[in-house]
mmCIF file of C-alpha atoms in Angstrom:
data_model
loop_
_atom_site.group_PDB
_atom_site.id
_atom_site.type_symbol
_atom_site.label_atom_id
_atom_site.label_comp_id
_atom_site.label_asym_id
_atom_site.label_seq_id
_atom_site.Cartn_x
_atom_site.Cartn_y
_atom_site.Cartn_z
ATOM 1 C CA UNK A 47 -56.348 -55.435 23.891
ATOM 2 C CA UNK A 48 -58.474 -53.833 26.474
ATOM 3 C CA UNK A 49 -56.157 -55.857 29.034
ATOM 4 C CA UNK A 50 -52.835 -54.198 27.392
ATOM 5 C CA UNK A 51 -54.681 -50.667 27.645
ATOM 6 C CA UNK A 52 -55.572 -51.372 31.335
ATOM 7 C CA UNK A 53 -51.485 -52.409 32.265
ATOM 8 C CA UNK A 54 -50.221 -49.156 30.462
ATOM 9 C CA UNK A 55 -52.867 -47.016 31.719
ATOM 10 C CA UNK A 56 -52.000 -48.490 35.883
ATOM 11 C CA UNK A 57 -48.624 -48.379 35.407
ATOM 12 C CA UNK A 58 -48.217 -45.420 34.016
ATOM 13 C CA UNK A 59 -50.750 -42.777 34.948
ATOM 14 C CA UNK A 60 -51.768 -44.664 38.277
ATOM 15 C CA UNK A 61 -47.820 -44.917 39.277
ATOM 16 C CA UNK A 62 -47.985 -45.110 43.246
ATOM 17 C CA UNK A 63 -45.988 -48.366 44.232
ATOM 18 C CA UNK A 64 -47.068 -48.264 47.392
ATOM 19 C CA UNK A 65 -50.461 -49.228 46.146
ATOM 20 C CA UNK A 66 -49.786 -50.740 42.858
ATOM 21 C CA UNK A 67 -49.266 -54.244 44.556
ATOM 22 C CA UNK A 68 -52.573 -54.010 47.036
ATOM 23 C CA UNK A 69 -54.190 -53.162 43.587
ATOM 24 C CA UNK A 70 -53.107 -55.649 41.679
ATOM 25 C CA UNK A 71 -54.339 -58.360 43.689
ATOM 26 C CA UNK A 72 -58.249 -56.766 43.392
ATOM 27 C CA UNK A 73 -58.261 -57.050 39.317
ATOM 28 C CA UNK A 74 -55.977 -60.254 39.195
ATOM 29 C CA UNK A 75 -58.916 -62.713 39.735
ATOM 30 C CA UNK A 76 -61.024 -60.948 37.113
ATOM 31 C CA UNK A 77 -57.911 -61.801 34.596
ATOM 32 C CA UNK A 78 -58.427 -65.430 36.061
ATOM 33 C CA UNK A 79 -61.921 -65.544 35.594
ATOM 34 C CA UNK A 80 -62.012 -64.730 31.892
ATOM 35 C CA UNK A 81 -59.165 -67.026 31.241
ATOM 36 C CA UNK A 82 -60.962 -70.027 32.885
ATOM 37 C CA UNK A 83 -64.488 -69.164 30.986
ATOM 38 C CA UNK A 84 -62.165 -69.174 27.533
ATOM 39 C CA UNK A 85 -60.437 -72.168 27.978
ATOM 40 C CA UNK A 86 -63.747 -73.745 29.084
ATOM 41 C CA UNK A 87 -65.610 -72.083 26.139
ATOM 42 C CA UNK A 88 -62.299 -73.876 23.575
ATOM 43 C CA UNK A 89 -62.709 -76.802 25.757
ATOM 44 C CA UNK A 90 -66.338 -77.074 24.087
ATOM 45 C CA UNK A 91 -65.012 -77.626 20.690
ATOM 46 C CA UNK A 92 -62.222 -79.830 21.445
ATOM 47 C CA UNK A 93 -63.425 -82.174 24.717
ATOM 48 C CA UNK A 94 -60.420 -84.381 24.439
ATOM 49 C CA UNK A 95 -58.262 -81.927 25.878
ATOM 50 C CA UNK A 96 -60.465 -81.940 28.661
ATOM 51 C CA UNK A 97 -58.194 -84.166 31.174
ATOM 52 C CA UNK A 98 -54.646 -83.262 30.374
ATOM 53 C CA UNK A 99 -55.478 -79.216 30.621
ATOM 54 C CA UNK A 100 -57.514 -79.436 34.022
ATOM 55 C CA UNK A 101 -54.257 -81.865 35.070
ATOM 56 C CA UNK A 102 -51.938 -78.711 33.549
ATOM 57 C CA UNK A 103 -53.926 -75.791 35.190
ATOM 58 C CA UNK A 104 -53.929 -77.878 38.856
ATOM 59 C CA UNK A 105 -50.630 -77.907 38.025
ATOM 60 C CA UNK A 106 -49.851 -73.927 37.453
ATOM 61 C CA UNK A 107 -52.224 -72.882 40.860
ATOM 62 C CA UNK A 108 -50.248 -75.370 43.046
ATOM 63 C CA UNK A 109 -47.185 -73.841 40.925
ATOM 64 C CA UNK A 110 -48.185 -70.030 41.577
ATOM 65 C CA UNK A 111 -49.477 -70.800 45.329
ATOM 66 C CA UNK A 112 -45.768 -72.337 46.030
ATOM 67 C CA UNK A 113 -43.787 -69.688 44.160
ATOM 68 C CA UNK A 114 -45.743 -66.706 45.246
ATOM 69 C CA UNK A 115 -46.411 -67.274 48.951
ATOM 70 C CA UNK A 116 -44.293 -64.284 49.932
ATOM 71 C CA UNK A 117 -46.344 -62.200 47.510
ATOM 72 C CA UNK A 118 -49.483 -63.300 49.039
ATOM 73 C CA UNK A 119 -48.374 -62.756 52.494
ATOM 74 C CA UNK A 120 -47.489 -59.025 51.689
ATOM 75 C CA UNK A 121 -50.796 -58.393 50.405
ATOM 76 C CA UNK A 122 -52.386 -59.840 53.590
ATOM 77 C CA UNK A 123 -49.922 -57.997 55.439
ATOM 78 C CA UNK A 124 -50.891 -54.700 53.491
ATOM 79 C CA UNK A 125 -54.691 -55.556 53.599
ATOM 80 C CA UNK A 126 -53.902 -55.721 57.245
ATOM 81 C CA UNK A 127 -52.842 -52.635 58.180
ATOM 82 C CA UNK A 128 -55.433 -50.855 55.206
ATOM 83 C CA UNK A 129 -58.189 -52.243 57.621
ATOM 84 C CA UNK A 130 -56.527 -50.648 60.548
ATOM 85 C CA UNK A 131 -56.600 -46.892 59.466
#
């Protein structure tokens, strides 16, 4: 919930595209973060999914690296020329 009131309040009230992507990538590894610790937390009660999820979440990262290597390069580009102002 607090997630969906963070995306309407960015989106909406914070609208400046220009930043909104340079942004994003700061509070995207927090999302991470808290998805890893719950899985690991439900990984506690059921251990036998243990193997095939860590297999599936490799998975999904080499997945998102592939797909999203133009994305990344932007925001290294953007971070770029942030640092040089």
């Amino acid at each position: 919930m607090l997630l969906l009131g963070w995306q309407v309040l960015f989106y909406v009230a914070l609208e400046d595209p220009g930043e909104r992507l340079l942004q994003s990538a700061a509070w995207t590894s927090a999302v991470v973060t808290l998805t890893g610790v719950g899985v690991g937390r439900a990984l506690e009660k059921f251990s036998t999914f243990g193997v095939p999820v860590a297999v599936l979440l490799l998975a999904f990262a080499v997945a998102q690296g592939t797909r999203n290597y133009r994305f990344i390069h932007e925001i290294a580009k953007q971070l770029k020329l942030s640092a040089a102002m």
